[in-house]
Short mmCIF file of C-alpha atoms and ligand atoms in Angstrom, two decimals:
data_model
loop_
_atom_site.label_atom_id
_atom_site.label_comp_id
_atom_site.label_asym_id
_atom_site.label_seq_id
_atom_site.Cartn_x
_atom_site.Cartn_y
_atom_site.Cartn_z
CA MET A 145 -2.09 -39.30 4.01
CA PHE A 146 1.52 -38.41 4.63
CA VAL A 147 2.93 -36.10 1.92
CA VAL A 148 6.55 -35.06 1.64
CA TYR A 149 7.48 -31.96 -0.33
CA PHE A 150 10.99 -31.09 -1.36
CA SER A 151 11.81 -27.44 -1.71
CA ARG A 152 14.33 -26.05 -4.14
CA LYS A 153 17.78 -26.00 -2.49
CA ARG A 154 18.97 -22.53 -1.72
CA GLU A 155 22.40 -21.61 -0.44
CA ASN A 156 22.40 -21.04 3.32
CA SER A 157 18.86 -22.30 3.47
CA THR A 158 17.93 -24.77 6.12
CA ILE A 159 14.73 -25.60 4.31
CA GLY A 160 14.74 -29.30 3.66
CA PRO A 161 12.07 -31.90 3.10
CA ILE A 162 8.89 -30.60 4.69
CA LYS A 163 6.27 -32.94 6.05
CA ALA A 164 2.69 -31.81 5.62
CA ASN A 165 0.16 -32.88 8.24
CA ALA A 166 2.99 -34.00 10.46
CA GLU A 167 3.57 -33.11 14.07
CA LEU A 168 4.58 -29.46 14.35
CA GLU A 169 7.88 -30.45 15.94
CA GLU A 170 8.74 -32.32 12.79
CA LEU A 171 8.37 -29.30 10.56
CA ALA A 172 11.72 -28.05 9.33
CA VAL A 173 11.50 -24.31 9.88
CA PRO A 174 14.48 -22.30 8.64
CA LYS A 175 14.91 -20.39 11.89
CA PRO A 176 12.67 -19.62 14.80
CA LYS A 177 10.99 -16.25 14.39
CA ILE A 178 8.72 -14.14 16.50
CA SER A 179 6.08 -14.21 13.79
CA TRP A 180 6.21 -18.00 13.55
CA ARG A 181 5.78 -18.24 17.29
CA GLN A 182 2.85 -15.82 17.14
CA ASN A 183 1.27 -17.92 14.44
CA TYR A 184 1.85 -21.07 16.47
CA SER A 185 -0.80 -20.00 18.96
CA HIS A 186 -3.37 -19.62 16.18
CA LEU A 187 -2.64 -22.86 14.42
CA ARG A 188 -5.59 -24.74 15.79
CA PHE A 189 -7.82 -22.23 13.94
CA THR A 190 -5.98 -22.61 10.67
CA SER A 191 -4.11 -25.39 8.99
CA VAL A 192 -0.58 -26.74 9.08
CA SER A 193 -0.94 -27.12 5.32
CA SER A 194 -0.78 -23.31 4.99
CA ILE A 195 2.79 -23.03 6.28
CA ILE A 196 4.94 -21.36 3.64
CA GLU A 197 7.67 -23.69 2.52
CA ASP A 198 9.28 -21.76 -0.30
CA LEU A 199 9.00 -18.93 -2.79
CA ILE A 200 10.23 -19.28 -6.34
CA ALA A 201 10.65 -16.17 -8.51
CA ARG A 202 11.29 -15.93 -12.23
CA LYS A 203 11.32 -13.45 -15.08
CA VAL A 204 8.42 -13.78 -17.53
CA PHE A 205 6.80 -11.40 -20.05
CA ASN A 206 3.62 -9.35 -20.32
CA ASN A 207 1.47 -8.84 -23.41
CA ARG A 208 3.70 -5.95 -24.55
CA GLY A 209 6.70 -8.26 -24.48
CA GLU A 210 8.09 -6.40 -21.48
CA GLU A 211 9.89 -8.27 -18.73
CA THR A 212 7.88 -8.81 -15.59
CA ILE A 213 8.12 -10.85 -12.39
CA GLU A 214 6.25 -14.03 -11.51
CA VAL A 215 6.34 -15.73 -8.12
CA ASP A 216 5.20 -19.14 -6.89
CA VAL A 217 4.36 -19.54 -3.23
CA ILE A 218 4.53 -23.13 -2.04
CA THR A 219 2.94 -24.10 1.24
CA SER A 220 3.04 -27.52 2.86
CA GLY A 221 -0.32 -28.31 1.29
CA GLY A 222 -0.89 -25.80 -1.48
CA PHE A 223 0.40 -23.59 -4.24
CA GLY A 224 -0.19 -20.09 -5.59
CA ARG A 225 1.25 -18.19 -8.56
CA ALA A 226 0.99 -14.56 -9.63
CA ALA A 227 2.56 -12.42 -12.35
CA ALA A 228 2.72 -8.62 -12.31
CA PRO A 229 1.10 -6.19 -14.76
CA ALA A 230 2.47 -2.79 -15.82
CA GLY A 231 0.79 0.52 -16.59
CA LYS A 232 1.62 2.94 -19.37
CA SER A 233 -0.26 5.96 -18.05
CA ARG A 234 0.77 5.65 -14.42
CA GLY A 235 -0.26 7.92 -11.58
CA LYS A 236 2.55 9.87 -9.94
CA ALA A 237 1.63 8.51 -6.51
CA GLU A 238 1.98 4.83 -7.51
CA VAL A 239 4.63 2.71 -5.78
CA ILE A 240 7.87 2.04 -7.64
CA TYR A 241 7.64 -1.20 -9.63
CA TYR A 242 11.18 -2.56 -9.33
CA PRO A 243 14.37 -2.00 -7.36
CA GLN A 244 17.38 -0.65 -9.20
CA GLY A 245 18.39 -3.38 -11.63
CA GLY A 246 14.81 -4.12 -12.72
CA VAL A 247 13.21 -7.56 -12.82
CA ASP A 248 16.54 -9.41 -12.39
CA ALA A 249 17.26 -7.52 -9.20
CA ALA A 250 13.72 -8.18 -7.98
CA VAL A 251 14.09 -11.95 -8.57
CA LYS A 252 17.34 -11.90 -6.61
CA LYS A 253 15.67 -10.05 -3.73
CA VAL A 254 13.03 -12.77 -3.56
CA ASP A 255 15.67 -15.52 -3.56
CA ASP A 256 18.14 -13.95 -1.14
CA LEU A 257 16.06 -11.79 1.16
CA ILE A 258 12.33 -12.40 1.03
CA ALA A 259 11.94 -16.18 0.66
CA PRO A 260 14.09 -17.00 3.73
CA GLU A 261 12.07 -14.51 5.79
CA LEU A 262 8.64 -15.76 4.70
CA ALA A 263 9.40 -19.47 4.88
CA GLY A 264 7.84 -20.83 8.04
CA LEU A 265 5.12 -18.17 8.25
CA ASN A 266 1.48 -19.06 7.78
CA ALA A 267 -0.03 -18.01 4.45
CA ASP A 268 -3.46 -17.70 6.09
CA PHE A 269 -2.29 -14.51 7.76
CA GLN A 270 -2.27 -12.24 4.74
CA GLU A 271 -1.78 -9.05 6.73
CA GLU A 272 1.26 -10.49 8.46
CA ILE A 273 2.77 -11.53 5.13
CA ASP A 274 2.10 -8.08 3.71
CA SER A 275 3.44 -6.20 6.70
CA THR A 276 6.58 -8.37 6.55
CA LEU A 277 6.99 -7.22 2.95
CA HIS A 278 6.70 -3.60 4.11
CA GLU A 279 9.25 -4.22 6.88
CA LEU A 280 11.71 -5.89 4.54
CA ASP A 281 11.39 -3.00 2.12
CA GLY A 282 11.60 -0.25 4.72
CA THR A 283 10.36 2.59 2.47
CA THR A 284 6.92 4.05 1.79
CA ASP A 285 6.97 3.34 -1.95
CA PHE A 286 8.52 -0.15 -2.14
CA LYS A 287 11.67 1.31 -3.67
CA ASN A 288 13.89 -1.41 -2.21
CA ILE A 289 12.13 -4.63 -3.06
CA GLY A 290 9.82 -3.20 -5.77
CA GLY A 291 6.05 -2.72 -5.69
CA ASN A 292 5.55 -5.41 -8.32
CA THR A 293 7.66 -7.82 -6.25
CA ALA A 294 5.41 -7.16 -3.26
CA PHE A 295 2.35 -7.49 -5.50
CA VAL A 296 3.20 -10.94 -6.87
CA ILE A 297 4.14 -12.33 -3.46
CA SER A 298 1.02 -10.93 -1.87
CA LEU A 299 -1.33 -12.32 -4.55
CA ALA A 300 0.46 -15.68 -4.86
CA ASN A 301 0.33 -16.01 -1.07
CA ALA A 302 -3.44 -15.43 -1.00
CA GLU A 303 -3.91 -18.05 -3.71
CA ALA A 304 -1.61 -20.51 -1.91
CA ALA A 305 -3.60 -20.06 1.30
CA ALA A 306 -6.87 -20.64 -0.55
CA ASN A 307 -5.41 -23.68 -2.29
CA SER A 308 -4.11 -25.08 1.01
CA HIS A 309 -7.70 -25.10 2.27
CA GLY A 310 -9.07 -26.56 -0.97
CA LEU A 311 -10.89 -23.32 -1.77
CA LEU A 312 -11.00 -21.02 -4.77
CA LEU A 313 -9.47 -17.60 -4.18
CA PHE A 314 -12.79 -15.71 -4.17
CA GLN A 315 -14.25 -18.16 -1.64
CA PHE A 316 -11.24 -17.92 0.64
CA LEU A 317 -11.21 -14.10 0.59
CA GLY A 318 -14.95 -13.46 0.42
CA GLY A 319 -16.56 -16.41 2.16
CA ASN A 320 -20.04 -17.75 1.45
CA ALA A 321 -21.46 -14.29 0.89
CA ALA A 322 -19.28 -13.74 -2.19
CA THR A 323 -21.87 -14.44 -4.86
CA THR A 324 -22.16 -11.20 -6.84
CA LEU A 325 -20.61 -10.76 -10.26
CA PRO A 326 -19.27 -7.42 -11.50
CA TYR A 327 -20.29 -5.69 -14.73
CA PRO A 328 -17.50 -5.76 -17.32
CA LEU A 329 -16.32 -2.30 -18.36
CA GLY A 330 -14.78 -3.05 -21.74
CA ASN A 331 -12.37 -0.88 -23.69
CA CYS A 332 -13.52 -0.56 -27.32
CA ILE A 333 -11.61 2.45 -28.72
CA SER A 334 -8.14 3.55 -27.65
CA GLY A 335 -6.69 7.05 -27.70
CA GLY A 336 -4.24 9.18 -25.72
CA ALA A 337 -1.16 7.42 -24.32
CA HIS A 338 -2.56 4.03 -25.44
CA ALA A 339 -2.70 4.90 -29.17
CA ARG A 340 -0.38 6.04 -31.95
CA GLY A 341 -0.77 8.64 -34.68
CA LYS A 342 -3.97 10.65 -35.05
CA ALA A 343 -6.34 9.24 -32.48
CA PRO A 344 -8.73 10.72 -29.89
CA SER A 345 -7.08 12.52 -26.96
CA ILE A 346 -9.40 10.66 -24.57
CA GLN A 347 -7.62 7.43 -23.65
CA GLU A 348 -10.48 4.90 -23.51
CA TYR A 349 -14.07 4.54 -24.74
CA LEU A 350 -15.62 1.78 -22.63
CA ALA A 351 -18.81 -0.24 -23.02
CA LEU A 352 -20.78 -0.92 -19.82
CA PRO A 353 -23.80 -3.21 -20.39
CA HIS A 354 -25.42 -2.40 -17.07
CA GLY A 355 -28.81 -3.85 -18.01
CA ALA A 356 -27.50 -7.41 -18.37
CA GLU A 357 -28.94 -10.06 -16.05
CA THR A 358 -25.84 -12.25 -16.02
CA PHE A 359 -22.10 -11.80 -16.47
CA LEU A 360 -22.13 -14.01 -19.53
CA GLU A 361 -24.84 -11.85 -21.16
CA ALA A 362 -22.85 -8.74 -20.33
CA GLN A 363 -19.70 -10.13 -21.93
CA ILE A 364 -21.70 -11.20 -25.00
CA ALA A 365 -22.94 -7.61 -25.30
CA ASN A 366 -19.41 -6.22 -25.00
CA THR A 367 -18.05 -8.52 -27.69
CA GLN A 368 -20.90 -7.50 -30.03
CA ILE A 369 -20.31 -3.81 -29.35
CA HIS A 370 -16.57 -4.22 -29.93
CA ARG A 371 -17.18 -6.07 -33.23
CA LYS A 372 -19.75 -3.56 -34.45
CA ILE A 373 -17.35 -0.69 -33.77
CA GLY A 374 -14.68 -2.46 -35.82
CA ASP A 375 -17.14 -2.85 -38.72
CA THR A 376 -18.18 0.81 -38.52
CA LEU A 377 -14.57 2.03 -38.47
CA LYS A 378 -13.81 -0.08 -41.53
CA LYS A 379 -16.76 1.42 -43.42
CA LYS A 380 -15.80 4.94 -42.32
CA SER A 381 -12.26 4.89 -43.65
CA THR A 382 -10.25 2.85 -46.12
CA ASN A 383 -7.21 3.75 -43.99
CA PHE A 384 -8.52 1.68 -41.08
CA ASN A 385 -6.43 -1.48 -40.95
CA GLY A 386 -7.91 -3.17 -37.89
CA GLY A 387 -5.11 -2.06 -35.55
CA LYS A 388 -5.64 -2.62 -31.84
CA SER A 389 -3.98 -1.33 -28.69
CA ASP A 390 -2.41 -3.40 -25.90
CA GLU A 391 -5.85 -3.72 -24.33
CA GLY A 392 -7.42 -5.01 -27.55
CA ALA A 393 -9.34 -1.78 -28.27
CA TRP A 394 -9.46 -0.38 -31.82
CA ILE A 395 -6.99 2.32 -32.84
CA ALA A 396 -8.36 4.54 -35.59
CA ASN A 397 -7.68 7.89 -37.25
CA ILE A 398 -10.75 9.53 -35.82
CA ASP A 399 -11.19 12.47 -33.50
CA THR A 400 -12.58 12.57 -29.99
CA GLU A 401 -16.13 13.46 -31.07
CA GLU A 402 -16.33 10.86 -33.87
CA ALA A 403 -15.36 8.15 -31.39
CA PHE A 404 -18.33 9.14 -29.20
CA GLU A 405 -20.71 8.84 -32.16
CA VAL A 406 -19.35 5.42 -33.14
CA ILE A 407 -19.58 3.83 -29.67
CA ALA A 408 -22.95 5.44 -28.87
CA LYS A 409 -24.48 3.94 -32.03
CA ALA A 410 -22.94 0.49 -31.44
CA CYS A 411 -24.20 0.38 -27.83
CA GLU A 412 -27.68 1.43 -28.88
CA GLU A 413 -27.94 -1.15 -31.66
CA VAL A 414 -26.57 -4.01 -29.56
CA GLY A 415 -28.81 -3.00 -26.64
CA ASN A 416 -31.88 -3.03 -28.92
CA GLY A 417 -30.97 -6.47 -30.23
CA LEU A 418 -30.37 -7.96 -26.78
CA ASP A 419 -33.24 -6.15 -25.11
CA PHE A 420 -31.27 -4.59 -22.26
CA GLU A 421 -29.44 -1.35 -21.72
CA CYS A 422 -25.85 -1.04 -22.86
CA GLY A 423 -24.34 2.15 -21.56
CA PHE A 424 -20.81 3.39 -22.04
CA GLY A 425 -18.24 5.67 -20.50
CA ILE A 426 -14.72 7.05 -20.86
CA ASP A 427 -11.33 7.09 -19.19
CA VAL A 428 -10.14 10.60 -19.97
CA ALA A 429 -6.73 9.93 -18.32
CA SER A 430 -6.41 13.69 -18.39
CA SER A 431 -3.13 13.89 -16.43
CA SER A 432 -1.46 12.72 -19.63
CA PHE A 433 -2.51 15.88 -21.53
CA TRP A 434 -2.70 18.45 -18.70
CA LYS A 435 0.04 21.02 -19.27
CA GLN A 436 0.88 22.49 -15.89
CA LYS A 437 2.77 25.49 -17.34
CA GLU A 438 -0.16 26.62 -19.46
CA GLU A 439 -2.72 25.32 -16.92
CA LYS A 440 -4.64 23.81 -19.81
CA TYR A 441 -5.79 20.43 -21.10
CA VAL A 442 -4.29 20.20 -24.58
CA TYR A 443 -6.40 18.08 -26.97
CA GLU A 444 -3.64 17.87 -29.54
CA ASN A 445 -5.42 15.98 -32.30
CA GLU A 446 -8.38 18.33 -32.15
CA GLY A 447 -6.24 21.47 -31.83
CA VAL A 448 -8.23 22.53 -28.76
CA LYS A 449 -7.03 23.75 -25.35
CA ARG A 450 -9.32 23.89 -22.33
CA ASP A 451 -8.68 25.51 -18.96
CA THR A 452 -10.12 23.87 -15.82
CA ALA A 453 -13.49 25.61 -16.04
CA GLU A 454 -13.82 24.74 -19.72
CA GLN A 455 -12.85 21.13 -19.02
CA LEU A 456 -15.60 20.94 -16.40
CA GLU A 457 -18.16 22.31 -18.85
CA TYR A 458 -16.94 19.92 -21.55
CA MET A 459 -17.22 16.88 -19.27
CA LEU A 460 -20.73 17.90 -18.18
CA SER A 461 -21.79 18.39 -21.80
CA LEU A 462 -20.47 14.93 -22.76
CA ILE A 463 -22.23 13.28 -19.81
CA GLU A 464 -25.48 14.92 -20.81
CA LYS A 465 -25.23 14.44 -24.58
CA TYR A 466 -24.19 10.78 -24.52
CA HIS A 467 -25.76 9.76 -21.18
CA LEU A 468 -22.34 8.61 -20.04
CA ALA A 469 -22.53 6.02 -17.29
CA TYR A 470 -18.86 6.33 -16.31
CA VAL A 471 -16.15 9.02 -16.42
CA GLU A 472 -12.65 8.25 -15.13
CA ASP A 473 -9.96 10.85 -14.41
CA PRO A 474 -11.73 13.82 -16.01
CA PHE A 475 -9.22 16.13 -14.30
CA HIS A 476 -5.52 15.82 -13.56
CA GLU A 477 -4.28 13.88 -10.56
CA GLU A 478 -4.05 16.76 -8.08
CA ASP A 479 -7.33 18.51 -8.88
CA TYR A 480 -9.60 17.09 -6.17
CA GLU A 481 -11.80 20.21 -6.22
CA SER A 482 -12.85 19.84 -9.86
CA PHE A 483 -13.63 16.15 -9.26
CA ALA A 484 -15.91 17.27 -6.40
CA GLU A 485 -17.63 19.90 -8.55
CA LEU A 486 -18.28 17.44 -11.36
CA THR A 487 -19.60 14.84 -8.87
CA ARG A 488 -22.02 17.44 -7.51
CA LYS A 489 -23.28 18.42 -10.95
CA ALA A 490 -23.30 15.16 -12.93
CA LYS A 491 -26.38 12.94 -12.86
CA ASN A 492 -26.48 9.10 -12.99
CA CYS A 493 -22.81 8.82 -13.75
CA LEU A 494 -19.91 7.18 -11.94
CA ILE A 495 -17.14 9.74 -11.48
CA CYS A 496 -14.08 7.59 -10.92
CA GLY A 497 -10.56 8.38 -9.70
CA ASP A 498 -7.63 6.33 -11.00
CA ASP A 499 -4.47 8.48 -11.11
CA LEU A 500 -6.22 10.67 -8.53
CA PHE A 501 -6.37 7.96 -5.84
CA THR A 502 -3.83 5.32 -7.01
CA THR A 503 -5.56 2.72 -4.77
CA ASN A 504 -4.15 4.60 -1.81
CA SER A 505 -6.48 4.96 1.20
CA GLU A 506 -4.85 8.22 2.30
CA ARG A 507 -5.44 9.79 -1.09
CA LEU A 508 -8.97 8.37 -1.09
CA ASN A 509 -9.57 9.93 2.33
CA ASN A 510 -8.55 13.31 0.88
CA GLY A 511 -11.22 12.80 -1.75
CA ILE A 512 -13.87 11.58 0.70
CA LYS A 513 -13.59 14.81 2.72
CA ILE A 514 -14.89 16.86 -0.23
CA ASN A 515 -16.84 14.18 -2.16
CA ALA A 516 -14.34 14.07 -5.01
CA GLY A 517 -16.00 11.27 -6.99
CA ASN A 518 -18.24 8.29 -6.28
CA ALA A 519 -16.03 5.48 -7.63
CA ILE A 520 -12.39 4.42 -7.38
CA ILE A 521 -10.16 2.32 -9.61
CA ILE A 522 -8.47 -0.53 -7.72
CA LYS A 523 -5.16 -1.64 -9.22
CA VAL A 524 -3.36 -3.64 -6.56
CA ASN A 525 0.06 -2.96 -8.06
CA GLN A 526 -0.47 0.80 -7.63
CA ILE A 527 -0.18 0.26 -3.88
CA GLY A 528 1.79 -3.03 -3.66
CA THR A 529 -0.08 -5.46 -1.44
CA LEU A 530 -3.48 -7.10 -1.24
CA SER A 531 -3.97 -5.94 2.36
CA ASP A 532 -3.40 -2.31 1.39
CA ALA A 533 -5.80 -2.64 -1.56
CA ALA A 534 -8.42 -4.38 0.61
CA GLN A 535 -8.22 -1.52 3.11
CA THR A 536 -8.79 0.99 0.31
CA ILE A 537 -11.77 -1.01 -0.97
CA GLU A 538 -13.27 -1.11 2.51
CA THR A 539 -12.78 2.64 2.98
CA ALA A 540 -14.39 3.23 -0.42
CA GLN A 541 -17.43 1.07 0.32
CA ARG A 542 -17.96 2.58 3.76
CA ASN A 543 -18.07 6.01 2.14
CA GLY A 544 -20.29 5.22 -0.84
CA TYR A 545 -17.58 4.90 -3.49
CA ASP A 546 -17.94 2.01 -5.94
CA PRO A 547 -14.65 0.09 -6.27
CA VAL A 548 -13.80 -0.72 -9.91
CA VAL A 549 -11.17 -3.46 -9.93
CA SER A 550 -8.90 -3.05 -12.94
CA HIS A 551 -6.26 -4.61 -15.20
CA ARG A 552 -3.27 -2.62 -16.49
CA SER A 553 -2.58 -1.94 -20.16
CA GLY A 554 0.48 -4.21 -19.92
CA ASP A 555 -0.87 -7.41 -18.38
CA THR A 556 -0.51 -11.18 -18.31
CA CYS A 557 -2.93 -14.10 -18.36
CA ASP A 558 -3.06 -13.86 -14.57
CA TRP A 559 -6.76 -13.96 -13.62
CA HIS A 560 -6.64 -12.94 -9.93
CA ILE A 561 -8.59 -9.72 -10.38
CA ALA A 562 -11.63 -11.77 -11.45
CA HIS A 563 -11.59 -13.35 -7.98
CA LEU A 564 -10.92 -10.04 -6.22
CA ALA A 565 -13.97 -8.48 -7.90
CA VAL A 566 -16.25 -11.25 -6.57
CA ALA A 567 -14.56 -11.60 -3.16
CA TYR A 568 -14.70 -7.86 -2.40
CA LYS A 569 -18.06 -7.21 -4.09
CA CYS A 570 -16.72 -4.73 -6.62
CA PRO A 571 -19.65 -3.87 -8.91
CA VAL A 572 -17.45 -3.26 -11.96
CA ILE A 573 -14.36 -4.90 -13.45
CA LYS A 574 -12.35 -2.95 -16.03
CA THR A 575 -10.49 -5.37 -18.22
CA GLY A 576 -10.97 -4.86 -21.96
CA VAL A 577 -13.19 -6.95 -24.23
CA VAL A 578 -10.79 -9.03 -26.32
CA GLU A 579 -7.03 -9.91 -26.21
CA GLY A 580 -5.51 -12.82 -24.29
CA ALA A 581 -4.67 -11.08 -21.02
CA ARG A 582 -8.25 -9.66 -20.82
CA ILE A 583 -9.96 -12.88 -21.89
CA ALA A 584 -8.11 -14.79 -19.14
CA LYS A 585 -9.91 -12.63 -16.55
CA LEU A 586 -13.28 -12.50 -18.32
CA ASN A 587 -13.41 -16.27 -18.86
CA GLU A 588 -12.52 -16.82 -15.20
CA LEU A 589 -15.57 -14.72 -14.25
CA ILE A 590 -17.72 -16.84 -16.57
CA ARG A 591 -16.35 -19.92 -14.76
CA ILE A 592 -17.09 -18.38 -11.35
CA GLU A 593 -20.65 -17.53 -12.43
CA HIS A 594 -21.07 -21.10 -13.70
CA PHE A 595 -19.64 -22.51 -10.46
CA LEU A 596 -22.01 -20.40 -8.31
CA GLY A 597 -25.03 -21.58 -10.31
CA ASN A 598 -28.30 -20.14 -9.09
CA ARG A 599 -26.57 -18.40 -6.17
CA ALA A 600 -24.88 -16.05 -8.66
CA LYS A 601 -26.32 -12.56 -9.10
CA MET A 602 -25.17 -9.36 -10.72
CA ALA A 603 -23.85 -6.52 -8.58
CA ASP A 604 -25.99 -3.64 -7.48
CA LEU A 605 -24.69 -0.77 -9.56
CA LYS A 606 -25.68 2.80 -8.65
CA ILE A 607 -26.43 3.83 -12.21
CA ARG A 608 -28.81 0.96 -12.90
P1 PGA B 955 -2.28 1.98 -17.56
O1 PGA B 955 -3.61 2.87 -17.66
O2 PGA B 955 -1.67 2.06 -18.93
O3 PGA B 955 -1.44 2.75 -16.56
O4 PGA B 955 -2.62 0.64 -17.13
C1 PGA B 955 -4.85 2.39 -17.72
C2 PGA B 955 -5.74 3.41 -17.12
O5 PGA B 955 -5.41 4.60 -17.12
O6 PGA B 955 -6.79 3.05 -16.61
ZN1 ZN B 956 -7.29 5.26 -15.92
#
C-alpha cells in the first residue's frame, strides 16, 4: 500500500509530503546529514517506515496541575507520544528539567532546533537519537534544551520506532525474552515532603506483595491494603478526612511509628486473606530532613534528632522489627558509606538509592565500589534519555543491584514505565496504588500480563 503523510508546515522547513514505503530517493529529507547517510547503510536491516518525519511539541499538565511538556514523534509508518513527569523531592544530581523560560521555551526549542535536526533520522537507532539530543544541548545537565524535553523526545521516539514495526514498546525494547512482570511497590501512607501538616517524617510507606503469583494478584493485594489502611485511619481519628497526596497515598495526622503499626497490620491481614506474603517498605527520602549544619536527621513531627550513627541504628531496628522488605534513601544523598554499612548489616531487605544515584551510571559506579545498596531507583527524567537510563540499568544488573523503575510524584497518564519494567526485566515498579496517573501504568501492566498469557511470569525478587 502506498501511504502519504503530510507533516505540519514549519517555517524554513523543507519537510513536505513524505511517502512511506517508497523508493529512498523519493523521500523528502530536510537536508542531507552525516547521520542520515550513516543510517542509510543500515536500512536493509531496519525499516523505511521508521524514518522520523516530524516532532510536534505542546504544553500539557500533570496531576498537580503543573505545566509539563508532551511530544509526538511521527515516523513515515508510526507514531509515539510521551509526556514528562516532575519530582517534588528531587536529588541534587538530577538534570535540569527545562531551559530558561520553562515549558514554553522547551516547546520552542523542539520546534526551532530539535525537530529539524531529527527529521530524516531513523527512530530505530535510539542511541543516535539520544546522542543527538546531547549534542544539541551541549551541557552535562541538559540545561539548554531541558532534561524533560530530552526525556519526552527519547521516550516518544522509542514508542514511534516500536509502532513503525507493529510492535508494543516492551517487545521492541526487550524482544521475545521480555516476559517477566515486576512486583508493584505501592505507596499507601505519605509523609515528609509529600504531605502537609502533622504527618510522619518518613516520606512513603509502601506495600510490596512479593508472594503474589501474578501481577494482577499483586495489584489486588495492594488495593486491599490501601483500602484497609484508609479504614483504620478513619477509626483511629475523627480528624481524618480521607485526604490523599499526589501519589494517592493517605495523609493523616499520625507519627512515624503509628504509620508503621497501621501498614504492618493491614499487610498481615490482607496477606492472610489472600494466602500469600505481603511485605512492605519505606522511602525515607532522608535528604529532605538532613540538616548539614547540625549533621543530624531532624524528625520534626516527632521532635527527635538523630546523628548518622543513630540513624543507622534506627534503620536497622525498623528493618528488624517490621521485617521491612525495602528501604529507600535511608541516608542523605552524599553518604555512600552509611548506605554500604546498612547493606552489610541488613538482612533480606532491598537497600535502594534514589537521590543517591539519580539514575546516573557514574554515581552508581561510586556506590558499586563499596557496595552502597543492592537496588537502584530508575527515573528516566533524572538523567534525561532512555539510552542513559538503559546503561544505568545494565550496570546495576551486572553488579547485582535490582533496578526499581519509578514514577514521579507529579506524573501524567503516560504509561511508558510499565513497558520499561518488562523490557528491561526490572523486578519492581514503584508507582502508587490508586490515582489516575498511577492506574494508567498499573492497568497497562495488567494488559501486558494478559497479552503474554501463559508466557507471563513474575520477576525473581531477591527477598522472596
Ligand atoms: P519525587 O519523589 O517527588 O521527586 O518524585 C519521589 C521519591 O522520592 O521517590
Ligand atoms: Zn525516593
